Coordinates of C-alpha atoms and ligand atoms in Angstrom, one line a residue:
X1 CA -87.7 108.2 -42.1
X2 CA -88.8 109.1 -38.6
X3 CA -92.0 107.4 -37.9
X4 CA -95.0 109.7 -35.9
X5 CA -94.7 108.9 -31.9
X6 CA -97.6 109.1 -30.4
X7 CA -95.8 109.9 -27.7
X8 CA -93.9 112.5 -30.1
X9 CA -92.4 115.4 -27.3
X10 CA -92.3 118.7 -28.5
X11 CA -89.6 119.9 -25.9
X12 CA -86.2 119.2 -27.8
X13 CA -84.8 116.5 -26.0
X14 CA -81.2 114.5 -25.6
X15 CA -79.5 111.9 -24.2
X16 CA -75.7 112.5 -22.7
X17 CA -74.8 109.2 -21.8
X18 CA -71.3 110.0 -19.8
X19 CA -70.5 113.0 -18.4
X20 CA -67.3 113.6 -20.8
X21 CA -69.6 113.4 -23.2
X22 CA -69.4 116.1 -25.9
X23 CA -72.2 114.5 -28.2
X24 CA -75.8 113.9 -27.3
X25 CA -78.4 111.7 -28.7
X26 CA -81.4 113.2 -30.2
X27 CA -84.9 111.5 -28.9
X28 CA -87.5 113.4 -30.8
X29 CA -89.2 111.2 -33.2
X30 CA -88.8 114.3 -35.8
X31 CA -85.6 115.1 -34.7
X32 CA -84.9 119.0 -34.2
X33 CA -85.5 121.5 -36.6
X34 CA -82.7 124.4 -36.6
X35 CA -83.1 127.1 -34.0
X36 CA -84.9 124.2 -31.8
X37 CA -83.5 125.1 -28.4
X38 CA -82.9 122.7 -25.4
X39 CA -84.1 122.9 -21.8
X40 CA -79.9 123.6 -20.9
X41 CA -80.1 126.7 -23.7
X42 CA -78.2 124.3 -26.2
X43 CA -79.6 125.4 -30.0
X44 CA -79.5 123.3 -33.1
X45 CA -77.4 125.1 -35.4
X46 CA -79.3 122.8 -37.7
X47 CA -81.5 119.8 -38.7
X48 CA -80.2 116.6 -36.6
X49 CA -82.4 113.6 -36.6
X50 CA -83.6 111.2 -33.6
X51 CA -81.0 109.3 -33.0
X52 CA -78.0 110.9 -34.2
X53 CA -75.7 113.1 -32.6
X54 CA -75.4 116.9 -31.5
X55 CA -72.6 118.9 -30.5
X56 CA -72.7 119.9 -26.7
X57 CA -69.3 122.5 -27.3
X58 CA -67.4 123.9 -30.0
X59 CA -65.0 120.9 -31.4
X60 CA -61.9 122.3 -32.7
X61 CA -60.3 120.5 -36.0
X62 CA -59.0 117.3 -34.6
X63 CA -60.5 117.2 -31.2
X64 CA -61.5 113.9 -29.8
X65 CA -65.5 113.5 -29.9
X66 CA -66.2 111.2 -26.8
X67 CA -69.7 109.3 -26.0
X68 CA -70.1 106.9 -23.9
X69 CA -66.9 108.5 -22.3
X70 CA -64.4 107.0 -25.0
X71 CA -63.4 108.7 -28.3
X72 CA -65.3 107.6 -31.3
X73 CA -63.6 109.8 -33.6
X74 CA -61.6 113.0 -34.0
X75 CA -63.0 115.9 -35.8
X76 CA -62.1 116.6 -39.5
X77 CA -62.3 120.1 -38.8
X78 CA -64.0 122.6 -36.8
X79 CA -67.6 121.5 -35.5
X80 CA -69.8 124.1 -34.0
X81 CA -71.7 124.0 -31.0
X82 CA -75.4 123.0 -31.6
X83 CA -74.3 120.6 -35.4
X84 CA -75.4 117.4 -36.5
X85 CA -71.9 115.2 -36.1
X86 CA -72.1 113.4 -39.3
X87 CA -69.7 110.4 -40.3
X88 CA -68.1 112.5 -43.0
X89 CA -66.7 114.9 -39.9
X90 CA -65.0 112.2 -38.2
X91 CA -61.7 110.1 -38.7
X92 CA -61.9 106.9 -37.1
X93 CA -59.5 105.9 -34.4
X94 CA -57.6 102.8 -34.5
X95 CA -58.4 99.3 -33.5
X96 CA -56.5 98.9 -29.3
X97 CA -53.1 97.2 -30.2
X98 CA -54.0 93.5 -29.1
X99 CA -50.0 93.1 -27.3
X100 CA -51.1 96.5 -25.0
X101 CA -53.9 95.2 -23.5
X102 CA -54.6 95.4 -19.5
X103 CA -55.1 91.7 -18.5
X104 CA -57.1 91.3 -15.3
X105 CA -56.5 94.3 -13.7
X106 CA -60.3 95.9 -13.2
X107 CA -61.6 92.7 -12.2
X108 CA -65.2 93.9 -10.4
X109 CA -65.7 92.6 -6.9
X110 CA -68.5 89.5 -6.9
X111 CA -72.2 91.4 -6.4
X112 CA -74.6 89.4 -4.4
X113 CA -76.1 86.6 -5.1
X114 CA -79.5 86.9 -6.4
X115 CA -81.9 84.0 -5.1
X116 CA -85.2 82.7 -5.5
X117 CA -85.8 82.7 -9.1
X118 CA -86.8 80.4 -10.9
X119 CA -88.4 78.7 -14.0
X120 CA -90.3 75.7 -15.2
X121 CA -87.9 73.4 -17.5
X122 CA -86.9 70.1 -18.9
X123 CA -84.3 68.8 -17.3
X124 CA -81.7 66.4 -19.6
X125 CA -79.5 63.9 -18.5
X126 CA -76.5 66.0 -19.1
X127 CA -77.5 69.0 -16.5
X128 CA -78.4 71.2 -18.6
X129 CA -82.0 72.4 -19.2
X130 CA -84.5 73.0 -22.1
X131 CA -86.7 76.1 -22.1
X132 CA -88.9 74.0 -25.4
X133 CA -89.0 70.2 -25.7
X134 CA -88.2 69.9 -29.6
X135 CA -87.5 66.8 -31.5
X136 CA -84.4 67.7 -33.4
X137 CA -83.3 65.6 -36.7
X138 CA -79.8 66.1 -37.4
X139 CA -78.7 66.0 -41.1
X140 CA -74.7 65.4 -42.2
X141 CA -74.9 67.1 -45.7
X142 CA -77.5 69.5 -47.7
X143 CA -78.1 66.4 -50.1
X144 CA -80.9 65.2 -47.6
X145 CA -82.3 68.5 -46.4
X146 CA -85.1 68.6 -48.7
X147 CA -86.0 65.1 -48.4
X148 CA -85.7 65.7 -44.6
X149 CA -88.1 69.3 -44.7
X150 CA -90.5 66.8 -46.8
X151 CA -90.5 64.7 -43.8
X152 CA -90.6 66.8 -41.4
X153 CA -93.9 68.4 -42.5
X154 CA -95.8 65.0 -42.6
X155 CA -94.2 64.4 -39.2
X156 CA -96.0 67.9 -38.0
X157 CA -99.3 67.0 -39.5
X158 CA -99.6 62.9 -39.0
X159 CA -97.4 62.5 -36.0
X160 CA -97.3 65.6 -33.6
X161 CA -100.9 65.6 -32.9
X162 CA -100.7 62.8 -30.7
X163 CA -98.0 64.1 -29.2
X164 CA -99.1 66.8 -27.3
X165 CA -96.2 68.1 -24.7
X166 CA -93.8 68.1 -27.4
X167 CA -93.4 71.4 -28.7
X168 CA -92.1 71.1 -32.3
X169 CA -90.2 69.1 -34.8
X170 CA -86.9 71.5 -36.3
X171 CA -84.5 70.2 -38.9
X172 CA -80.8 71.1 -38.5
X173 CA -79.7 71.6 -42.1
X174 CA -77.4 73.3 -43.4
X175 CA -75.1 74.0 -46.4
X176 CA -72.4 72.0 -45.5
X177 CA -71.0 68.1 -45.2
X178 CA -69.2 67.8 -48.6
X179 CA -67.6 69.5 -51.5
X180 CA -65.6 71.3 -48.4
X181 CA -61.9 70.4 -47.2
X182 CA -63.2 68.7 -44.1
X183 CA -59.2 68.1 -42.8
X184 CA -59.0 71.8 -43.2
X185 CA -58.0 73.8 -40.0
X186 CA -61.1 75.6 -40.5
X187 CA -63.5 73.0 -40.7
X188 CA -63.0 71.8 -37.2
X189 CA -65.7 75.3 -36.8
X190 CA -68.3 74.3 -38.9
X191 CA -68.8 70.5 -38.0
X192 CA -68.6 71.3 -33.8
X193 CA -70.9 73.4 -34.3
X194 CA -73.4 71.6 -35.9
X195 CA -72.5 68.6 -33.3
X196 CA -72.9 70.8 -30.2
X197 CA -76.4 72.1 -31.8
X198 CA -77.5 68.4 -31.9
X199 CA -76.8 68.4 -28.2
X200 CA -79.1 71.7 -27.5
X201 CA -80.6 71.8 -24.2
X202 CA -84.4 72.4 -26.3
X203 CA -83.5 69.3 -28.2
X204 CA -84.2 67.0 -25.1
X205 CA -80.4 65.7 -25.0
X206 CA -80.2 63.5 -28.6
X207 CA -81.0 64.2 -32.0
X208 CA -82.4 61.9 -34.7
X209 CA -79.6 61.8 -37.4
X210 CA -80.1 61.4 -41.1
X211 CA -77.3 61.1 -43.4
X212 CA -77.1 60.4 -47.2
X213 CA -74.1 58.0 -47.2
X214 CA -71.4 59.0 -49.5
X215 CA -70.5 62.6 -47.9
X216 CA -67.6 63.8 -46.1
X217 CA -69.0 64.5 -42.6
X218 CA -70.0 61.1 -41.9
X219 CA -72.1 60.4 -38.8
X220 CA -68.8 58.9 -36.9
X221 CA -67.0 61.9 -38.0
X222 CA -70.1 64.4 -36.6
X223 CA -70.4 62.5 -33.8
X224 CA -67.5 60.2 -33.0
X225 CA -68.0 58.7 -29.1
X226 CA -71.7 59.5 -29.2
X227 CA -72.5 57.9 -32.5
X228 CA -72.8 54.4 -30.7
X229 CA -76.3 56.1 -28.4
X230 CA -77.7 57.8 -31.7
X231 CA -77.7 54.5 -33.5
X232 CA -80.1 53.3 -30.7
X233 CA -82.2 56.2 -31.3
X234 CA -81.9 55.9 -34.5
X235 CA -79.8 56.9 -37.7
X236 CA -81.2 56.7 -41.2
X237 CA -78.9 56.5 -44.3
X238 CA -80.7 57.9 -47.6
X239 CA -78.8 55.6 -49.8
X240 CA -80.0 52.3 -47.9
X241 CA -83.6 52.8 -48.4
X242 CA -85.3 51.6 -51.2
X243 CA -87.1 54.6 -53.0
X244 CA -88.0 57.8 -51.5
X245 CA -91.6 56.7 -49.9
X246 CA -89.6 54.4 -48.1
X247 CA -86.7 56.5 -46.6
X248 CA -89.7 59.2 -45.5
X249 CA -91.1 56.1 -43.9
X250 CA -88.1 55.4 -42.3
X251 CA -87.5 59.2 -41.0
X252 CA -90.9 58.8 -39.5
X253 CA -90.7 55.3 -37.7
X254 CA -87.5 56.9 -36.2
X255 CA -89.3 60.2 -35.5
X256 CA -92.3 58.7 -33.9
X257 CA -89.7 56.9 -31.6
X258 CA -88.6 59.9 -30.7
X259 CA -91.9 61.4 -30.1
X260 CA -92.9 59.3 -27.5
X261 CA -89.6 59.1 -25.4
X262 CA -89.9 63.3 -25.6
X263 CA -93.9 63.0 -24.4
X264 CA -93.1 61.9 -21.0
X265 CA -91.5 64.9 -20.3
X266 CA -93.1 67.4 -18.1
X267 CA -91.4 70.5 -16.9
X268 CA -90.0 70.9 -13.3
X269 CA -88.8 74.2 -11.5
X270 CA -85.7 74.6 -12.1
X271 CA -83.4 77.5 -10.9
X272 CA -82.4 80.9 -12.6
X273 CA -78.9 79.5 -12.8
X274 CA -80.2 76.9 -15.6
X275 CA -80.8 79.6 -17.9
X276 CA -77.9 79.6 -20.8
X277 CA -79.4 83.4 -22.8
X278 CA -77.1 84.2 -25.9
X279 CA -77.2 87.8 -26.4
X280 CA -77.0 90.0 -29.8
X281 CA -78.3 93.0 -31.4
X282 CA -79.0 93.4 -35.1
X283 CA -80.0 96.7 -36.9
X284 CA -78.7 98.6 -34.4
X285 CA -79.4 102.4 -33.9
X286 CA -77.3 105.0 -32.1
X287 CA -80.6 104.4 -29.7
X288 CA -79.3 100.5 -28.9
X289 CA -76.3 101.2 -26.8
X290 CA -78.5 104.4 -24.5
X291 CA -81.3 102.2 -24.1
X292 CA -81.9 98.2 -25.6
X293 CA -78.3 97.8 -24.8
X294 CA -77.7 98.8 -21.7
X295 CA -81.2 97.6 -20.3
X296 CA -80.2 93.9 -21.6
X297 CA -76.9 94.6 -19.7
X298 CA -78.8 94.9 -16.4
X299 CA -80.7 91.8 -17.1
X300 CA -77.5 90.3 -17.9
X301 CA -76.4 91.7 -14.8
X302 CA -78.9 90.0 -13.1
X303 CA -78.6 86.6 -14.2
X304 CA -74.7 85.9 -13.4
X305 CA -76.0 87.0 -9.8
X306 CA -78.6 84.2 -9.9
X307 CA -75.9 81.9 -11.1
X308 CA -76.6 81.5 -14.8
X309 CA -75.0 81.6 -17.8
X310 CA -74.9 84.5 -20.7
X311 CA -73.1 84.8 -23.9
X312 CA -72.3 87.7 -25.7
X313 CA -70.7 87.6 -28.8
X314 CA -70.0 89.4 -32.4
X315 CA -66.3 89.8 -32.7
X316 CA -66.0 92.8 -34.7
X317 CA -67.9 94.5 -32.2
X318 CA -66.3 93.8 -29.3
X319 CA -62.8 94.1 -30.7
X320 CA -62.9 98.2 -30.3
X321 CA -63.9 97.5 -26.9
X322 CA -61.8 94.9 -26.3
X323 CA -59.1 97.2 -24.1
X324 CA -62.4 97.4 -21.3
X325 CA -63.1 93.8 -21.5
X326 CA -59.3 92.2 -21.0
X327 CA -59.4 94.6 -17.6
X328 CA -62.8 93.0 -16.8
X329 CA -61.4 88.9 -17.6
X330 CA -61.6 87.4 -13.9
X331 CA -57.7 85.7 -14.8
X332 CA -55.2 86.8 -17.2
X333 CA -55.7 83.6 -18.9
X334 CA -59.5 84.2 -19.3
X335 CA -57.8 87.7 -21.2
X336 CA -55.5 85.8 -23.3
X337 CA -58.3 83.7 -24.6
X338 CA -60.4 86.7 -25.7
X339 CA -57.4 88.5 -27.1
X340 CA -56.8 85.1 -29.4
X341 CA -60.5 85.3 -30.1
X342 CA -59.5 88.8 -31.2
X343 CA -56.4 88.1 -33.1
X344 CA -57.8 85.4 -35.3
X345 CA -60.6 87.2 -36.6
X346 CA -58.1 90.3 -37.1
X347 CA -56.2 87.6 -39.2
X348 CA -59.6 86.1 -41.1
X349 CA -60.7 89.5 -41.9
X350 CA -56.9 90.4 -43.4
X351 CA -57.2 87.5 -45.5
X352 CA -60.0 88.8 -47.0
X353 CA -58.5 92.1 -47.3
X354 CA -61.1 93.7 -44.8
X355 CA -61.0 95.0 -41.3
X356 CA -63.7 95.5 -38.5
X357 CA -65.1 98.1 -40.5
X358 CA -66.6 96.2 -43.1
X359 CA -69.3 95.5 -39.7
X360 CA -71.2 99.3 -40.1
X361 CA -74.5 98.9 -42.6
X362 CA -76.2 101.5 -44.6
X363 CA -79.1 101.0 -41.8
X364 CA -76.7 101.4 -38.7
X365 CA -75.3 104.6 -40.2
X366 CA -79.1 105.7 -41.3
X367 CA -79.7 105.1 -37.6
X368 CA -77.0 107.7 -36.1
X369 CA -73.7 105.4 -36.1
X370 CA -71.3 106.8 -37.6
X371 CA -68.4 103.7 -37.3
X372 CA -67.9 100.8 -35.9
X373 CA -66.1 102.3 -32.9
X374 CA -69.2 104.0 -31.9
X375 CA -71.3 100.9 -32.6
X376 CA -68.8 98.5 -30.4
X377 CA -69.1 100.8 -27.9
X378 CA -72.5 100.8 -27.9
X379 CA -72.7 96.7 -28.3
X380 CA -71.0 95.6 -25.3
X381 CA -73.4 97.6 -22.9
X382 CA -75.2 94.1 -23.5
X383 CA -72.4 92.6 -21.2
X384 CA -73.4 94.4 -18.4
X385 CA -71.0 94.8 -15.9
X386 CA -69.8 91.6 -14.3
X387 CA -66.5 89.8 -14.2
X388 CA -65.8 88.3 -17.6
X389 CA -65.9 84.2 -16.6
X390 CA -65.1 82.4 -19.6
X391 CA -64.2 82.4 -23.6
X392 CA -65.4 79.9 -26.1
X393 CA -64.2 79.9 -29.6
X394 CA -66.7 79.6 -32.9
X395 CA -69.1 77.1 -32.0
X396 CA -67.5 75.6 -29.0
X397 CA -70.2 74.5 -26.3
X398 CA -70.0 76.6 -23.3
X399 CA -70.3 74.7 -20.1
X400 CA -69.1 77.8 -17.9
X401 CA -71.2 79.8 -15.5
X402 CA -71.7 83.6 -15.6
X403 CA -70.6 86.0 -18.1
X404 CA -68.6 84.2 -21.1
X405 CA -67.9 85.8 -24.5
X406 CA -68.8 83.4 -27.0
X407 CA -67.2 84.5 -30.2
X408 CA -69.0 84.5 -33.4
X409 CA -69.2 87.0 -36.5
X410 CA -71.8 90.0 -35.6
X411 CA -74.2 89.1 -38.9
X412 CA -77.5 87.8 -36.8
X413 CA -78.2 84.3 -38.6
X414 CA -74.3 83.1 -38.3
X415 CA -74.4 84.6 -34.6
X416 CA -77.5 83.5 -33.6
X417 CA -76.6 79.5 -35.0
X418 CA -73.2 79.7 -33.5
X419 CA -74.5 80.5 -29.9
X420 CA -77.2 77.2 -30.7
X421 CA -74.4 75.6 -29.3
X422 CA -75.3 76.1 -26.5
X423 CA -78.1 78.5 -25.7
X424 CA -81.2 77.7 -24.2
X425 CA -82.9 81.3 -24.3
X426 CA -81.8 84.4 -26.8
X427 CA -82.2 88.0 -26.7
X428 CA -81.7 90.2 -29.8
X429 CA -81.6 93.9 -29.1
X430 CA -82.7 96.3 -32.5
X431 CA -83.2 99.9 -33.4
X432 CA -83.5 99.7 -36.7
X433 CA -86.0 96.8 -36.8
X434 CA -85.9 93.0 -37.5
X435 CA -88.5 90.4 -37.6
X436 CA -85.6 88.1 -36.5
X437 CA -86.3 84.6 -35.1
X438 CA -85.0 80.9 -34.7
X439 CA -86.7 77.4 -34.7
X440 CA -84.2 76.0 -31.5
X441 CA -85.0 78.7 -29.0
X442 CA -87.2 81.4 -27.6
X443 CA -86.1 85.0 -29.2
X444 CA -87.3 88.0 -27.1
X445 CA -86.7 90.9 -28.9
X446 CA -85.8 94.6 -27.2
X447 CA -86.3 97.9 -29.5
X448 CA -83.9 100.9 -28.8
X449 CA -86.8 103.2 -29.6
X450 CA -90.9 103.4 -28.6
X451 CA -91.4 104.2 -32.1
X452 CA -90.1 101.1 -33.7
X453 CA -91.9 99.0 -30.8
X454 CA -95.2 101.3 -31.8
X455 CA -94.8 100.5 -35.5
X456 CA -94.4 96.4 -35.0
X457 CA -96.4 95.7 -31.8
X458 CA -96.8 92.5 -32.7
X459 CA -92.9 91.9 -33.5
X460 CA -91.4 93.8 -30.0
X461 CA -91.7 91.9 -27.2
X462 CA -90.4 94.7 -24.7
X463 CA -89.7 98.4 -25.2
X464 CA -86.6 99.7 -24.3
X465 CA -87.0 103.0 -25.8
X466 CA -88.9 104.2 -23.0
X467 CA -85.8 104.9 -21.1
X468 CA -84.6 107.4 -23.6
X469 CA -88.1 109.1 -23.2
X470 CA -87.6 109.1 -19.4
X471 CA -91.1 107.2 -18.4
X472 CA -88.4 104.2 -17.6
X473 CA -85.0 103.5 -16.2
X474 CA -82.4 100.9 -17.4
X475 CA -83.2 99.2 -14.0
X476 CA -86.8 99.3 -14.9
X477 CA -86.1 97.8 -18.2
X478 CA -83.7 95.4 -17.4
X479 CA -85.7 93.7 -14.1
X480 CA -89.1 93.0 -17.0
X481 CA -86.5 91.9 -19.2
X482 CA -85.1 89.4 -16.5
X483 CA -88.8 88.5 -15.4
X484 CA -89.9 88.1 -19.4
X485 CA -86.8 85.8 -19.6
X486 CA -88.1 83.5 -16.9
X487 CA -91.5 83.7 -18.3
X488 CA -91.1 83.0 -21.6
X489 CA -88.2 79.9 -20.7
X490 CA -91.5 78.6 -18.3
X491 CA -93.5 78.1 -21.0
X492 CA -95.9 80.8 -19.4
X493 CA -95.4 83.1 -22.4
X494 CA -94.5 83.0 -26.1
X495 CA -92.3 85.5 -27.9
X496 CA -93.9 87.2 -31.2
X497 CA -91.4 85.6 -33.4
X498 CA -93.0 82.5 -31.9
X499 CA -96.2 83.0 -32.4
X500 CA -95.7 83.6 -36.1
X501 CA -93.0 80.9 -36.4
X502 CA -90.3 83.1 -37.8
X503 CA -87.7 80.8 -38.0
X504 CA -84.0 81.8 -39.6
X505 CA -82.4 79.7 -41.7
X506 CA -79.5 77.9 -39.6
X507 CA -76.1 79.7 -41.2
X508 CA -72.7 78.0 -40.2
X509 CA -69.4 79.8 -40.4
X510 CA -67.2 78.2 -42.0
X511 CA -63.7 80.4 -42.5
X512 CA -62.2 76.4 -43.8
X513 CA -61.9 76.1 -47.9
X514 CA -64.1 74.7 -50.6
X515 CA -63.5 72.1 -53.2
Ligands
LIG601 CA1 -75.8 90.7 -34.9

């Protein structure tokens, strides 16, 4: 249901986003009532509500319907001028054949470079930078993650108080580490990424590691070379500790260990380029890809000019995009990589007898989407437009600069975790509303629509929808975006889902099998 705008506009209003374009987005908060005529002399034939899609022509049976310049469907049959293009009136087109793909051959010339921006961070050993200084306790197997939660809250209320620049304490846990076939092709996804997230910038550069003894993803295993430096720092084996009172005690000795190497931190300025933001959207809206999306593309934009690193991700919504992304790869072998990114989730979802558009939710299609070709579409406007750098499979740490598609599953926990590999800032884009957030790093959070940012202003931490309203531009958007980013990485500010410590469980992917 369309919630009251207090900046409600009575003119009827849309949004063509290309040219081509013969759909528009609706931006009145009520929608427009039939007869409701446009300031071009366009009338709606009937009811279409904000956000969803009107007819700019007549659309003959089988005509392509185009937004964002590119066919999202082709009519079922004829669709007057001035109707409410509803998924029932459209056949989806197919996925882009993954051995026709152009490899390299858009590649976009290098924009210049943006200098002089900077933030205030931890510096680690390894290079890379924290945006939070966070002790981070590693756990092997689920077996020890209540025992570890226990601990974790007497380590908040006896122990953090006297440590006052560390910013939190965060368990890793997580619902794997045995009954699982850990030699399994597949499980090579799960356990990296729970190693690389162990190694997060925010974690200060080593994790305290708590295992229960008798489970398959032993510590060596997890860790391998770097076991021999976390058994300095300390590793603590449930099933050598004498009672439960005693293995808390023994958490919290290593903890406060921990504690006071972390202390001594203080932040230093450190430049733009140090910035490693994963990108994602989740409830999207037919609003994310004219507005949140595109905005966070700027922004992206912006930060592979000053030299630093973004992720995008969500495989099943890239892949009907995919054909505009190989062109963008800066090699053919950066191409390749995304197409085998591409290719093995086209296999995963086969095995399950799915395809890419399983992705679509009741909410997305409530919001104006009618498949998950409009909703790709719409997703990688979050990419911006700069040279595709790099590709990273599921939960691979990414140590490239610039733009790099980091490929995870597009539900928010398992995408959010999986870029926890390596991100040290995250952005999640929404229409639809979420009150999203994770323990490991900032969340800033970018509505598709001023309504939804009216309704939780104390969840939206920056409005996108007032591009679609026309009191902003995407430029507009996407420089307080980039100057929020830098902000909120400084320490300067804190996102809602901070305030309120909304944290996401941690969700792994694990395609490997269960025993
Ligand atoms: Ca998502």
């Amino acid at each position: 249901m369309p919630i009251k705008s207090s900046t409600a506009d009575p003119q009827p209003r849309y949004v063509q986003i290309s040219g081509q374009d013969n759909v528009g987005i609706i931006v009145n908060a009520e929608g427009v009532k039939p007869g409701a005529v446009f300031a071009d002399g366009l009338v709606a034939a009937e009811m279409v509500p904000q956000s969803h899609k009107i007819t700019l022509s007549d659309l003959a049976a089988g005509e392509a319907v185009l937004r964002y310049g590119a066919v999202i469907g082709h009519a079922k049959r004829a669709i007057p001028r001035g109707s409410w293009v509803r998924e029932e009136l459209l056949d989806m087109p197919a996925a882009p054949p993954l051995d026709e793909l152009p490899l390299a051959t858009a590649v976009p010339a290098a924009p210049p470079p943006l200098e002089g921006y900077t933030f205030e961070g931890y510096r680690n050993a390894d290079g890379t930078v924290g945006t939070r200084n966070i002790l981070g306790i590693t756990t092997t197997v689920q077996c020890v993650a209540p025992t570890v939660d226990y601990a974790v809250q007497r380590i908040r209320a006896e122990l953090l108080p006297r440590f006052p620049h560390v910013d939190d304490v965060v368990a890793i846990t997580h619902t794997y580490g045995c009954g699982v076939a850990i030699d399994a092709p597949g499980a090579a996804i799960p356990i990296r990424t729970i190693r690389n997230i162990s190694h997060n910038p925010n974690f200060g550069g080593a994790p305290l590691v708590v295992s229960l003894g008798c489970e398959k993803l032993q510590p060596a295993r997890l860790f391998s070379n770097d076991l021999p430096v976390l058994e300095e720092r300390g590793v603590v084996r449930l099933q050598d500790e004498m009672g439960f009172a005693a293995t808390v005690e023994a958490i919290l000795r290593a903890a406060e260990k921990r504690l006071a190497e972390l202390d001594k931190r203080r932040r230093v300025t450190c430049p733009a380029a140090d910035l490693i933001v994963g990108l994602q959207c989740g409830g999207s809206d037919a609003f994310s890809g004219v507005t949140c999306n595109p905005a966070v593309g700027f922004a992206a934009d912006l930060l592979v000019r000053a030299g630093a690193t973004v992720l995008f991700s969500e495989v099943t919504e890239v892949r009907d995009a995919v054909h505009l992304l190989t062109a963008r790869a800066a090699t053919k072998e950066v191409a390749l990589d995304l197409i085998r990114e591409m290719r093995w989730y086209d296999e995963y979802l086969a095995q399950g007898r799915s395809d890419r558009s399983a992705n679509t939710t009741p909410g997305n299609k409530r919001g104006g989407l009618n498949n998950i070709v409009e909703k790709s579409l719409g997703s990688v406007a979050k990419a911006g437009t700069s040279v595709l750098s790099a590709v990273a499979s599921h939960g691979e740490k990414v140590t490239a600069k610039g733009l790099v598609f980091a490929a995870t599953p597009a539900g928010d926990f398992m995408c959010g975790t999986l870029q926890l590999a390596s991100m040290n800032m995250h952005v999640f884009t929404t229409g639809e509303g979420s009150p999203y957030g994770l323990a490991l790093a900032p969340v800033v959070k970018v509505s598709s629509r001023t309504t939804l940012a009216e309704k939780w202003p104390d969840l939206i931490d920056l409005d996108a929808g007032r591009i679609a309203t026309g009191t902003a531009t995407i430029g507009d958007v996407g420089w307080d975006l980039f100057r929020l980013l830098l902000d909120v990485a400084s320490g300067r500010k804190q996102t809602w889902a901070e305030k309120w410590k909304l944290h996401n469980a941690l969700t792994l992917f694990n395609p490997g099998p269960v025993t």
